[in-house]
Short mmCIF file of C-alpha atoms and ligand atoms in Angstrom, two decimals:
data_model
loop_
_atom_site.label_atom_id
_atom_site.label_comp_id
_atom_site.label_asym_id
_atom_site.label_seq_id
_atom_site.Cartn_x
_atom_site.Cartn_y
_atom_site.Cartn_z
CA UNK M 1 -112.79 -107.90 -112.88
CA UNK M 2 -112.27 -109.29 -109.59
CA UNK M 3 -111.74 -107.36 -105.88
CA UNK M 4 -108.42 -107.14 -104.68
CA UNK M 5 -109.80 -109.26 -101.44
CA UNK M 6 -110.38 -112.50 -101.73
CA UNK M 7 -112.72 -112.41 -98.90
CA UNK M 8 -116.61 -111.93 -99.68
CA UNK M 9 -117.56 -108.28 -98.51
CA UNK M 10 -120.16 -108.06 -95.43
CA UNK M 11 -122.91 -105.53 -96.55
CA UNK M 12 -122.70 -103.07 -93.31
CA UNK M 13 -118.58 -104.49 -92.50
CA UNK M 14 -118.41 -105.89 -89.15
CA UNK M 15 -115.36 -103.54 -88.33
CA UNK M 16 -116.76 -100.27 -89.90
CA UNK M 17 -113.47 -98.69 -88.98
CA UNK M 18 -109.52 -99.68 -88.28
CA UNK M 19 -107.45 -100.86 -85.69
CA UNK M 20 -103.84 -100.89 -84.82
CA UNK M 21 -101.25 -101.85 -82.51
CA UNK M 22 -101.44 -97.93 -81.06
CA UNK M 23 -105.16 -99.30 -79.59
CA UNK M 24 -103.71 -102.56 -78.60
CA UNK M 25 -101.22 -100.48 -76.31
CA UNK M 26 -103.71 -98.03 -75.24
CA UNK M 27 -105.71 -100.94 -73.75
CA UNK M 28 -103.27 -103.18 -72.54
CA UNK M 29 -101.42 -100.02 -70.40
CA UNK M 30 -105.21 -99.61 -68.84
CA UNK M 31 -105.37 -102.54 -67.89
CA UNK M 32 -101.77 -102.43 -66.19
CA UNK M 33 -102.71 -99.64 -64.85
CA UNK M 34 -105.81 -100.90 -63.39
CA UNK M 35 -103.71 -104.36 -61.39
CA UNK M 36 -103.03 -102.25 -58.22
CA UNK M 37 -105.56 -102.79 -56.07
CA UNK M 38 -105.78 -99.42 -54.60
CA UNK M 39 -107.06 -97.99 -58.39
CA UNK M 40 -109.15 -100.77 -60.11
CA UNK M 41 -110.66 -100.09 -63.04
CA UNK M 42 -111.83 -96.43 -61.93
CA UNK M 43 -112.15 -95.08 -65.67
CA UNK M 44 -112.79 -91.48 -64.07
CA UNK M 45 -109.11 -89.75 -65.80
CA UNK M 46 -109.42 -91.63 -69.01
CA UNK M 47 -113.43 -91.04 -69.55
CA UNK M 48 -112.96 -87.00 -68.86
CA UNK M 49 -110.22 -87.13 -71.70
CA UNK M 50 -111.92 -88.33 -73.94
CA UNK M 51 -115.17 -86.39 -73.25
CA UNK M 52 -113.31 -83.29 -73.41
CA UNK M 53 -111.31 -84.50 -77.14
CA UNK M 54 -114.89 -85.23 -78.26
CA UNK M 55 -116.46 -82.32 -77.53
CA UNK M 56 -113.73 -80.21 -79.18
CA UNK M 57 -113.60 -82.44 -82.36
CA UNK M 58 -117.58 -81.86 -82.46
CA UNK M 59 -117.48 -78.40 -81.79
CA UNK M 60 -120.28 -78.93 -78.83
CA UNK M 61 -119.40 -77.51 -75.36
CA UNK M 62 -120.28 -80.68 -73.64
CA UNK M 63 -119.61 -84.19 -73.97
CA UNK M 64 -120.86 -87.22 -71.84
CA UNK M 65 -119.59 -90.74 -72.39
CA UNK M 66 -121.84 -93.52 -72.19
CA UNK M 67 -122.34 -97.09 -73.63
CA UNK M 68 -123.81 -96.89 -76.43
CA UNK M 69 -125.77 -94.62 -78.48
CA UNK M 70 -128.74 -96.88 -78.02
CA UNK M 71 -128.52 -95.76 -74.08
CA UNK M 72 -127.92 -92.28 -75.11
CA UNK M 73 -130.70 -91.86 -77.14
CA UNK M 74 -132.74 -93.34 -73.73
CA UNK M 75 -130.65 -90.61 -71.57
CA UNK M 76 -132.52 -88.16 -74.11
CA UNK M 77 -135.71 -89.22 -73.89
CA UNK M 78 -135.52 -89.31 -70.17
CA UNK M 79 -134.58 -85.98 -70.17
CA UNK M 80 -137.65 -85.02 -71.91
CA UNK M 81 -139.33 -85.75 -68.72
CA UNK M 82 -142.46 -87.01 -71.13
CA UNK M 83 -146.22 -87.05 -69.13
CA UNK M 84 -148.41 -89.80 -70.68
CA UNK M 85 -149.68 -88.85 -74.22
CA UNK M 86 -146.49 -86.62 -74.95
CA UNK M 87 -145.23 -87.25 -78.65
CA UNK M 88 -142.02 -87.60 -80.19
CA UNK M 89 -141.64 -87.46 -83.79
CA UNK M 90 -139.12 -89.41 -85.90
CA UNK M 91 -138.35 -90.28 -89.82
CA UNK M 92 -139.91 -93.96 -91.03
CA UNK M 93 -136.95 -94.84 -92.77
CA UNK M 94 -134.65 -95.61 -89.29
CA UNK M 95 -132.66 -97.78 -87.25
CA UNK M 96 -135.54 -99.69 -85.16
CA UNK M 97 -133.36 -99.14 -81.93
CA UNK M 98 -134.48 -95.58 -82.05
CA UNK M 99 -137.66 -95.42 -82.49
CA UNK M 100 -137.22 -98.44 -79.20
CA UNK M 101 -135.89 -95.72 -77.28
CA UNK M 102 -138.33 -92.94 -78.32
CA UNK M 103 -141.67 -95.65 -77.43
CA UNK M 104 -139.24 -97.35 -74.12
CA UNK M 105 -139.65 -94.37 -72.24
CA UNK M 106 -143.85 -94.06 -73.10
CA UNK M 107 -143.75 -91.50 -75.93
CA UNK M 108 -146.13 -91.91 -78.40
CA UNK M 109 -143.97 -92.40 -81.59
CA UNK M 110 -144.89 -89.99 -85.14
CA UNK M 111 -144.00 -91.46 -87.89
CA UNK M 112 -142.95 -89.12 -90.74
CA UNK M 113 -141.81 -89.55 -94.36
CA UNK M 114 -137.96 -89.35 -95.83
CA UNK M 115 -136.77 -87.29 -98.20
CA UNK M 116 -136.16 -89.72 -101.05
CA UNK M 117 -133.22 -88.07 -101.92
CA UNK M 118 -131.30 -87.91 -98.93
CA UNK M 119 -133.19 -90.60 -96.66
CA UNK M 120 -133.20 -87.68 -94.01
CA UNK M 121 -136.49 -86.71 -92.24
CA UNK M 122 -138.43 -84.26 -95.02
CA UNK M 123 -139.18 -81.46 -93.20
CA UNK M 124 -142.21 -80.34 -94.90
CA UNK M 125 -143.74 -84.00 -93.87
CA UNK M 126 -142.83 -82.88 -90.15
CA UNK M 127 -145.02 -80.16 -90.20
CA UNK M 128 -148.14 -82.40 -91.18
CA UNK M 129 -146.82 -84.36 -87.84
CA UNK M 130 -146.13 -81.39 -85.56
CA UNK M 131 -149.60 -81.40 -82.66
CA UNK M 132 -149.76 -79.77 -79.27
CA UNK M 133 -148.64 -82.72 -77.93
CA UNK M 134 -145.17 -82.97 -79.80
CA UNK M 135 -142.08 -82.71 -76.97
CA UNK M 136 -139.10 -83.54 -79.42
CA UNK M 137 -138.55 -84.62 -82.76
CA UNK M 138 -135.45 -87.21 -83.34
CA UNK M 139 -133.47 -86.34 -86.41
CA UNK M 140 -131.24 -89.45 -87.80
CA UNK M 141 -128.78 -87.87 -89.71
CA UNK M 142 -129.00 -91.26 -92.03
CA UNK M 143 -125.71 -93.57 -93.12
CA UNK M 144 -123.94 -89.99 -93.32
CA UNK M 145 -125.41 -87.47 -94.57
CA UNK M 146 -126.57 -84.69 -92.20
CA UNK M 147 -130.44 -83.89 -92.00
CA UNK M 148 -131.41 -80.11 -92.82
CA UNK M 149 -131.20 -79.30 -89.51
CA UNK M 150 -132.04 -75.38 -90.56
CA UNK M 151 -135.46 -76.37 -92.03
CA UNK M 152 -136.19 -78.65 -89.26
CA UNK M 153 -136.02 -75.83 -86.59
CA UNK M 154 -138.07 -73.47 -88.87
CA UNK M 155 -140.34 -75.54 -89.44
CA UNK M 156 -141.05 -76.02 -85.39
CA UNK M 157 -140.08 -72.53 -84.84
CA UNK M 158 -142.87 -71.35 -87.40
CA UNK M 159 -145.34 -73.53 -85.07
CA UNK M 160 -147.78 -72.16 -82.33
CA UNK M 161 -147.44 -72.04 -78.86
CA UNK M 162 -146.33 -75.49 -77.87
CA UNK M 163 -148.23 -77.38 -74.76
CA UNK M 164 -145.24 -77.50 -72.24
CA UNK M 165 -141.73 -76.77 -72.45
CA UNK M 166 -140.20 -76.36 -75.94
CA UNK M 167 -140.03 -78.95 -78.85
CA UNK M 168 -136.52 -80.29 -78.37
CA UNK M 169 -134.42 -81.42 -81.36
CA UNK M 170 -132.49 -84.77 -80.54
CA UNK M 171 -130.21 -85.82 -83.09
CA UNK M 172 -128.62 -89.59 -84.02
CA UNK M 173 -125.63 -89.58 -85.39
CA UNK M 174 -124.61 -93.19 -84.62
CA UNK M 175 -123.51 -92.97 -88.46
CA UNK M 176 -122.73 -89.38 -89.21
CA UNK M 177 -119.50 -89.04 -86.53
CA UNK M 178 -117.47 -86.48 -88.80
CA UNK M 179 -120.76 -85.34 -90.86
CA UNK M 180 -121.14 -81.23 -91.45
CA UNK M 181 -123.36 -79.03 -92.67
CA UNK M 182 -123.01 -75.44 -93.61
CA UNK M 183 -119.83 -76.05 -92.13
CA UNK M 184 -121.19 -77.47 -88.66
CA UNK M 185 -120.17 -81.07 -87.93
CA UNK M 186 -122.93 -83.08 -87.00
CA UNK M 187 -123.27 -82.31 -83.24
CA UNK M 188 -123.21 -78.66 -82.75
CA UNK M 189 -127.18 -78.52 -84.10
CA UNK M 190 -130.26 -79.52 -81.80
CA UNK M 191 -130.66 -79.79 -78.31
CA UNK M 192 -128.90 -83.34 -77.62
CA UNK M 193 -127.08 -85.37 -80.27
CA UNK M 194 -125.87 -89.17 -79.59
CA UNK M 195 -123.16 -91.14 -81.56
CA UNK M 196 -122.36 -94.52 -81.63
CA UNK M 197 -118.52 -96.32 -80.93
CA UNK M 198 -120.25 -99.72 -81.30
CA UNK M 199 -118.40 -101.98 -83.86
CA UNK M 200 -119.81 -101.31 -86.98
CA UNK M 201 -119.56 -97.77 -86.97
CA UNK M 202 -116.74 -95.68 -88.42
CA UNK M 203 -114.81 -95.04 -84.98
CA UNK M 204 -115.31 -97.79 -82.29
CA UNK M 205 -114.27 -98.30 -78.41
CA UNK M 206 -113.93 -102.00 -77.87
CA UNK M 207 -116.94 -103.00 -79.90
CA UNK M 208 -119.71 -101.10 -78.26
CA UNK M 209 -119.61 -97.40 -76.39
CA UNK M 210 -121.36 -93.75 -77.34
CA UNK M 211 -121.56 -90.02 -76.52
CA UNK M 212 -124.31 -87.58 -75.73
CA UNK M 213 -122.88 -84.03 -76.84
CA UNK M 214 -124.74 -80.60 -75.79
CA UNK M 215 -124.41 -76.97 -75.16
CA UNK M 216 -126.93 -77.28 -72.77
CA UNK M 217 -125.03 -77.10 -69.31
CA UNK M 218 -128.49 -78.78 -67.31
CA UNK M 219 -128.65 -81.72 -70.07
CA UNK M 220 -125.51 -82.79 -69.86
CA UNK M 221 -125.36 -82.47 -66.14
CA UNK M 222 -128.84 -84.40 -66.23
CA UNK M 223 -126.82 -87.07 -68.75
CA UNK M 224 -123.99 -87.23 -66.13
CA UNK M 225 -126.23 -87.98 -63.28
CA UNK M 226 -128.82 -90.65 -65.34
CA UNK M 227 -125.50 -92.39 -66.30
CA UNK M 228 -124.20 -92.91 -62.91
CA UNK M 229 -127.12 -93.81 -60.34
CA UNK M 230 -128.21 -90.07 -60.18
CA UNK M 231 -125.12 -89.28 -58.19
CA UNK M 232 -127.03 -89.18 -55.20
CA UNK M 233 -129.51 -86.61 -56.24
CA UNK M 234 -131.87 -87.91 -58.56
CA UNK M 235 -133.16 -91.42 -60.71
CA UNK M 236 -130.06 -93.16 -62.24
CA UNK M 237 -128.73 -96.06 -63.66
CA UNK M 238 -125.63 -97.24 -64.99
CA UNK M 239 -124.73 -96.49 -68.60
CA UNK M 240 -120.72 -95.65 -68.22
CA UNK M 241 -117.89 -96.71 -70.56
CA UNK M 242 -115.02 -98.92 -69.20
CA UNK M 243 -111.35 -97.94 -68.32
CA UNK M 244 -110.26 -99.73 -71.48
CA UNK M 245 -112.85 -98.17 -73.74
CA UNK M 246 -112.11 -94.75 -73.03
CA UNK M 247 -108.54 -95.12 -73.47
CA UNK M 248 -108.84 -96.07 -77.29
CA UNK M 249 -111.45 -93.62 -77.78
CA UNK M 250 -109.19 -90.94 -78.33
CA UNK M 251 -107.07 -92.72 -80.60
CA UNK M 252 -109.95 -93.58 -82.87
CA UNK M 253 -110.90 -90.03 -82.95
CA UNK M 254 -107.86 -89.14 -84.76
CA UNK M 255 -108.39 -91.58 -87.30
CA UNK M 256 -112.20 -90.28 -88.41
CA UNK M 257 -111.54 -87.18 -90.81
CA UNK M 258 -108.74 -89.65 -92.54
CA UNK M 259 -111.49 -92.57 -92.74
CA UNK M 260 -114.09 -90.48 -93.76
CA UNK M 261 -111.91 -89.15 -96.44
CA UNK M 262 -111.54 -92.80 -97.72
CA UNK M 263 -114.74 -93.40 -97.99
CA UNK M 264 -115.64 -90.20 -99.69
CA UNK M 265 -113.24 -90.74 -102.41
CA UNK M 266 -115.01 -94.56 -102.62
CA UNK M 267 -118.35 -92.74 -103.06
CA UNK M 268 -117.03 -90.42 -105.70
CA UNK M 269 -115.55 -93.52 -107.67
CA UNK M 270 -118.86 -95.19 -107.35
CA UNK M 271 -120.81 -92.05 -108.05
CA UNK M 272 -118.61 -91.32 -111.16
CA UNK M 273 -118.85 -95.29 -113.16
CA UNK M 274 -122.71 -95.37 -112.05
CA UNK M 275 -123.24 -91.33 -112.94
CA UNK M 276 -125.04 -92.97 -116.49
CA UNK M 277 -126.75 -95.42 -115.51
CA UNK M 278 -130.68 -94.38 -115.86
CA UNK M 279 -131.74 -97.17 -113.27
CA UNK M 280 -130.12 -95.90 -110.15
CA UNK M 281 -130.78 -93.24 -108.00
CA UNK M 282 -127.32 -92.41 -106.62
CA UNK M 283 -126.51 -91.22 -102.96
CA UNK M 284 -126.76 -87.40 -102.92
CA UNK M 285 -124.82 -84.45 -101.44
CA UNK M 286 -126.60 -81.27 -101.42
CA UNK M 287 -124.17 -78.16 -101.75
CA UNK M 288 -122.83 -77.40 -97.81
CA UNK M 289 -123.05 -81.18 -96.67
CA UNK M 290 -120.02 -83.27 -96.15
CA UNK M 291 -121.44 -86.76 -96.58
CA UNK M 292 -119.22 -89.31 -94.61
CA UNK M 293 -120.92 -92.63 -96.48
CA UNK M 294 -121.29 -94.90 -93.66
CA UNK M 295 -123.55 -96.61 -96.49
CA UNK M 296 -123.39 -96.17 -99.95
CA UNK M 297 -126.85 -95.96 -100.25
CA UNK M 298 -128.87 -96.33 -103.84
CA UNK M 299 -132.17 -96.56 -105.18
CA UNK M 300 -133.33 -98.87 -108.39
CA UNK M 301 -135.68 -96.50 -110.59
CA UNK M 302 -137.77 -99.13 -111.54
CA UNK M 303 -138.78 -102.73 -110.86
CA UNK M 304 -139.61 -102.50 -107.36
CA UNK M 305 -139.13 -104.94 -104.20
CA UNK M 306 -138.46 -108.35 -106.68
CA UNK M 307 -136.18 -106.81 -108.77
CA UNK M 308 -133.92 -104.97 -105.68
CA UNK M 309 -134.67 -108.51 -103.96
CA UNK M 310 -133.01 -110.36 -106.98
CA UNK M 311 -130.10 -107.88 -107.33
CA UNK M 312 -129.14 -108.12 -103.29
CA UNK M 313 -129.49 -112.21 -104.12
CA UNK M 314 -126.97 -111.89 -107.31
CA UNK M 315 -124.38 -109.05 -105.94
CA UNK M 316 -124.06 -111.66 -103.14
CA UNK M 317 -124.14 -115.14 -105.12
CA UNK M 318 -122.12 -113.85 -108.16
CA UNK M 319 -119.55 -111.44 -107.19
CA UNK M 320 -119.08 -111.92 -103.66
CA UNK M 321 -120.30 -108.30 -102.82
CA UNK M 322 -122.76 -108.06 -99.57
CA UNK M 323 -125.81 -105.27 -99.45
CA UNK M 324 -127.60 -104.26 -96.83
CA UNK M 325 -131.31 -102.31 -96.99
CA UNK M 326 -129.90 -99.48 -94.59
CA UNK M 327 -133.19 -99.11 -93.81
CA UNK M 328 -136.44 -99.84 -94.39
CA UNK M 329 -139.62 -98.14 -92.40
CA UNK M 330 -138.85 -99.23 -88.88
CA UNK M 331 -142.30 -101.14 -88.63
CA UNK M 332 -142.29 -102.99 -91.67
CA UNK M 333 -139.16 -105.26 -89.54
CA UNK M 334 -140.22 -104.98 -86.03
CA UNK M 335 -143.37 -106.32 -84.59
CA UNK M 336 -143.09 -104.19 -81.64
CA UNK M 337 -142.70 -100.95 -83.18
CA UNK M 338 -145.68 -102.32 -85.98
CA UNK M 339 -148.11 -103.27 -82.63
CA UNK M 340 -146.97 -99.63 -81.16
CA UNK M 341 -147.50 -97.01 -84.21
CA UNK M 342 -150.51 -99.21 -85.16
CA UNK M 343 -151.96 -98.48 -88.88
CA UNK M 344 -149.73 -95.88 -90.84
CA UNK M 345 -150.02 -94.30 -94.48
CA UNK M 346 -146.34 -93.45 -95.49
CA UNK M 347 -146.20 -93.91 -99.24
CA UNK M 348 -142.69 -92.10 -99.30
CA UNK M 349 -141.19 -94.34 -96.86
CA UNK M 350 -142.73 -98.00 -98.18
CA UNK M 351 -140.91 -96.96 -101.54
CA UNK M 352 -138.04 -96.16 -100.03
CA UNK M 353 -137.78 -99.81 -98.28
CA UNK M 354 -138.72 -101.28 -101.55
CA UNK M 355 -135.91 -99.67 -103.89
CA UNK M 356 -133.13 -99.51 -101.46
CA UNK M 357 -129.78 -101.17 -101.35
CA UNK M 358 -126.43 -100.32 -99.68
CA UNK M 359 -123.45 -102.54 -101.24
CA UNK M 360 -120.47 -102.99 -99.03
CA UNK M 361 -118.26 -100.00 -98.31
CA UNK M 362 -115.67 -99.85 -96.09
CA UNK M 363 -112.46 -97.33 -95.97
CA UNK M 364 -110.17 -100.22 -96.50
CA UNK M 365 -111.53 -100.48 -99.77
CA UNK M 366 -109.19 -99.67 -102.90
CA UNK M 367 -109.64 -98.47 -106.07
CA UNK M 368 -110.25 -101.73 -107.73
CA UNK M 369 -112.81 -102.69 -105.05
CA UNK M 370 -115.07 -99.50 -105.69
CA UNK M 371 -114.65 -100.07 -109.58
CA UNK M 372 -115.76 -104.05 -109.30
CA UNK M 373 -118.84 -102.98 -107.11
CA UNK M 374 -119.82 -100.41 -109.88
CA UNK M 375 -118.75 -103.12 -112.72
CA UNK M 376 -121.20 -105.51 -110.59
CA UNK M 377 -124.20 -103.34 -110.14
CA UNK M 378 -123.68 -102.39 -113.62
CA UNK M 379 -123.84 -105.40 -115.48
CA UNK M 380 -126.66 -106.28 -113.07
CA UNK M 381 -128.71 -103.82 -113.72
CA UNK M 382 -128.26 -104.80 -117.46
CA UNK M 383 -129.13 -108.35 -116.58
CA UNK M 384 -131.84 -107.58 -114.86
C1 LIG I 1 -128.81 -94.76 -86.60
C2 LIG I 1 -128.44 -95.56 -85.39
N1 LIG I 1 -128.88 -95.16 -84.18
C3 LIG I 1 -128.56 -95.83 -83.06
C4 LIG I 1 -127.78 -96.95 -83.10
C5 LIG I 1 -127.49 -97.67 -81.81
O1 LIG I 1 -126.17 -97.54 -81.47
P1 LIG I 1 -125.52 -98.44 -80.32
O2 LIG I 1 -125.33 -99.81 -80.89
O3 LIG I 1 -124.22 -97.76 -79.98
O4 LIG I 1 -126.47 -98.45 -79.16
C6 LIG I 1 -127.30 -97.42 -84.35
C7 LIG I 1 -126.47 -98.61 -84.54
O5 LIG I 1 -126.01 -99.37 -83.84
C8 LIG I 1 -127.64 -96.70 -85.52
O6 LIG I 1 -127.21 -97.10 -86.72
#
């Protein structure tokens, strides 16, 4: 069978989302209304907007724009106000840039083990990593699926007196925007949770962008002040959105639940051809998740590193079909984060990195297109 595009399919789509002319307006009008001289590019009207659409679409009190989640996640961790030796701890199986911003601003990163499962953090492996020196523990709510955010807190809850302050519970959801759990979207659980507009992801603002959502009044007041110089009262920088950005936001917003649904009914396609196959471990959703499938992510049984190797090599070569290995530990890729976390047992994780592949999914994606990726791995796998 072949796609309905003629195109080959990039594994994590360069455009995880849509655009149409409605954006095209959106940013041209800011832009005309940025020529007079007297108002510039002052994004002040068009940021608040949006902040206060996101935060209502999240179901979080506050919302705080800034440029990227990558920045957020730094916003987070400077809000920890860490003292040297202060630990944060975070799932192996990651996007690197997050365990950057957990060691940029001097914690000392803890590595714990996934779920194999879900890819999510496994919370009984975060209680062998819990130590009176733990501050917060980052929860990436991985390619879509939320983390069990209820077991995480008991687990720290059911912990002793902590050295300062209390263990804070920082979420990513640069790839769950639209996510729930127990009926919660992603965002409304924790302390601090960041999302990412940045191209690839399901909703983005010109490419690259992000929000920092809380009902913690002080946080997000702290978040305001980081992202704008400290306002004149404290340490700050500049991590703010554009004009332009913030005036699409809003318009990507209320696309999400529609692209979500898309690729949800991809998954299920997928999920249903490959339900028989004995070799894959397919992407699960545990009763009371909504799983938004940023990745389709899957796991060969058997076979190991060479055989996932040879099956990324042939989906590409032979049907056109990219894969990505959404992700392996964060160490095993990065030299930094290797040098910084030094020698680490994570049997759980390594397997992970070993077995996983993510073909291309994107909401654009018919029928056909999810049938010919399950024909592909399929016959693959048979191949193989
Ligand atoms: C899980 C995760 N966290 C953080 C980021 C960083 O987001 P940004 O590019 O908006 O800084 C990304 C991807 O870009 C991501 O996938």
């Amino acid at each position: 069978m072949e796609p309905d595009s003629p195109l080959p399919w990039p594994g994590e789509p360069p455009l995880g989302g849509v655009y149409s002319e409605l954006e095209v307006e959106a940013a041209v009008d800011a832009i005309r209304r940025s020529m007079d001289w007297r108002i510039g590019f002052r994004a002040a009207n068009e940021v608040e907007a949006f902040e206060a659409e996101f935060a209502k679409y999240i179901g979080a009190t506050y919302a705080v724009a800034v440029n990227g989640a990558g920045t957020g996640l730094d916003i987070a961790m400077m809000a920890l106000d860490l003292e040297p030796g202060d630990e944060v701890i975070s799932c192996a199986i990651n996007f690197p840039g997050t365990h950057l911003a957990i060691l940029g601003q001097g914690a000392r990163l803890v590595l714990a083990e996934p779920d194999p499962g879900t890819l999510n953090l496994d919370p009984i492996d975060l209680e062998r990593c819990l130590s009176p020196r733990t501050r917060g523990v980052v929860v990436t709510h991985m390619n879509g699926l939320s983390a069990d955010m209820d077991a995480i807190s008991e687990v720290i809850e059911r912990r002793k007196t902590p050295r300062r302050g209390p263990i804070r519970v920082i979420g990513d959801g640069a790839r769950a925007l639209g996510a729930a759990y127990k009926g919660r979207r992603v965002g409304q659980d924790g302390w601090l949770t960041v999302f990412s507009f940045q191209s690839k992801k399901t909703m983005t603002t010109l490419g690259e962008g992000g929000m920092l959502v809380t009902n913690d009044r002080a946080a997000a007041d702290r978040a305001r002040r980081i992202r704008s110089f400290g306002d004149g009262a404290a340490w700050g920088t500049n991590y703010k959105l554009s004009k332009a950005q913030a005036a699409v936001g809003p318009i990507q917003l209320r696309n999400v639940d529609a692209l979500n649904d898309r690729r949800r009914l991809g998954a299920a396609i997928r999920n249903r051809l490959l339900a028989n196959s004995d070799q894959l471990s397919l992407p699960t959703e545990p009763e009371d998740f909504r799983h938004v499938y940023y990745l389709y992510s899957v796991r060969i049984r058997e076979g190991g590193r060479r055989r996932r190797d040879r099956l990324l090599a042939n989906l590409r070569d032979d049907y056109g079909i990219g894969a990505v290995v959404g992700n392996p530990p964060t160490y095993s890729k990065n030299p930094w984060i290797k040098r910084a976390v030094g020698q680490v047992s994570l049997p759980v994780a390594e397997l992970v990195g070993e077995t996983l592949l993510c073909p291309s999914m994107h909401p654009s994606m018919t029928t056909r297109d999810h049938e010919y990726v399950a024909g592909a791995l399929m016959e693959l796998l048979e191949r193989h």
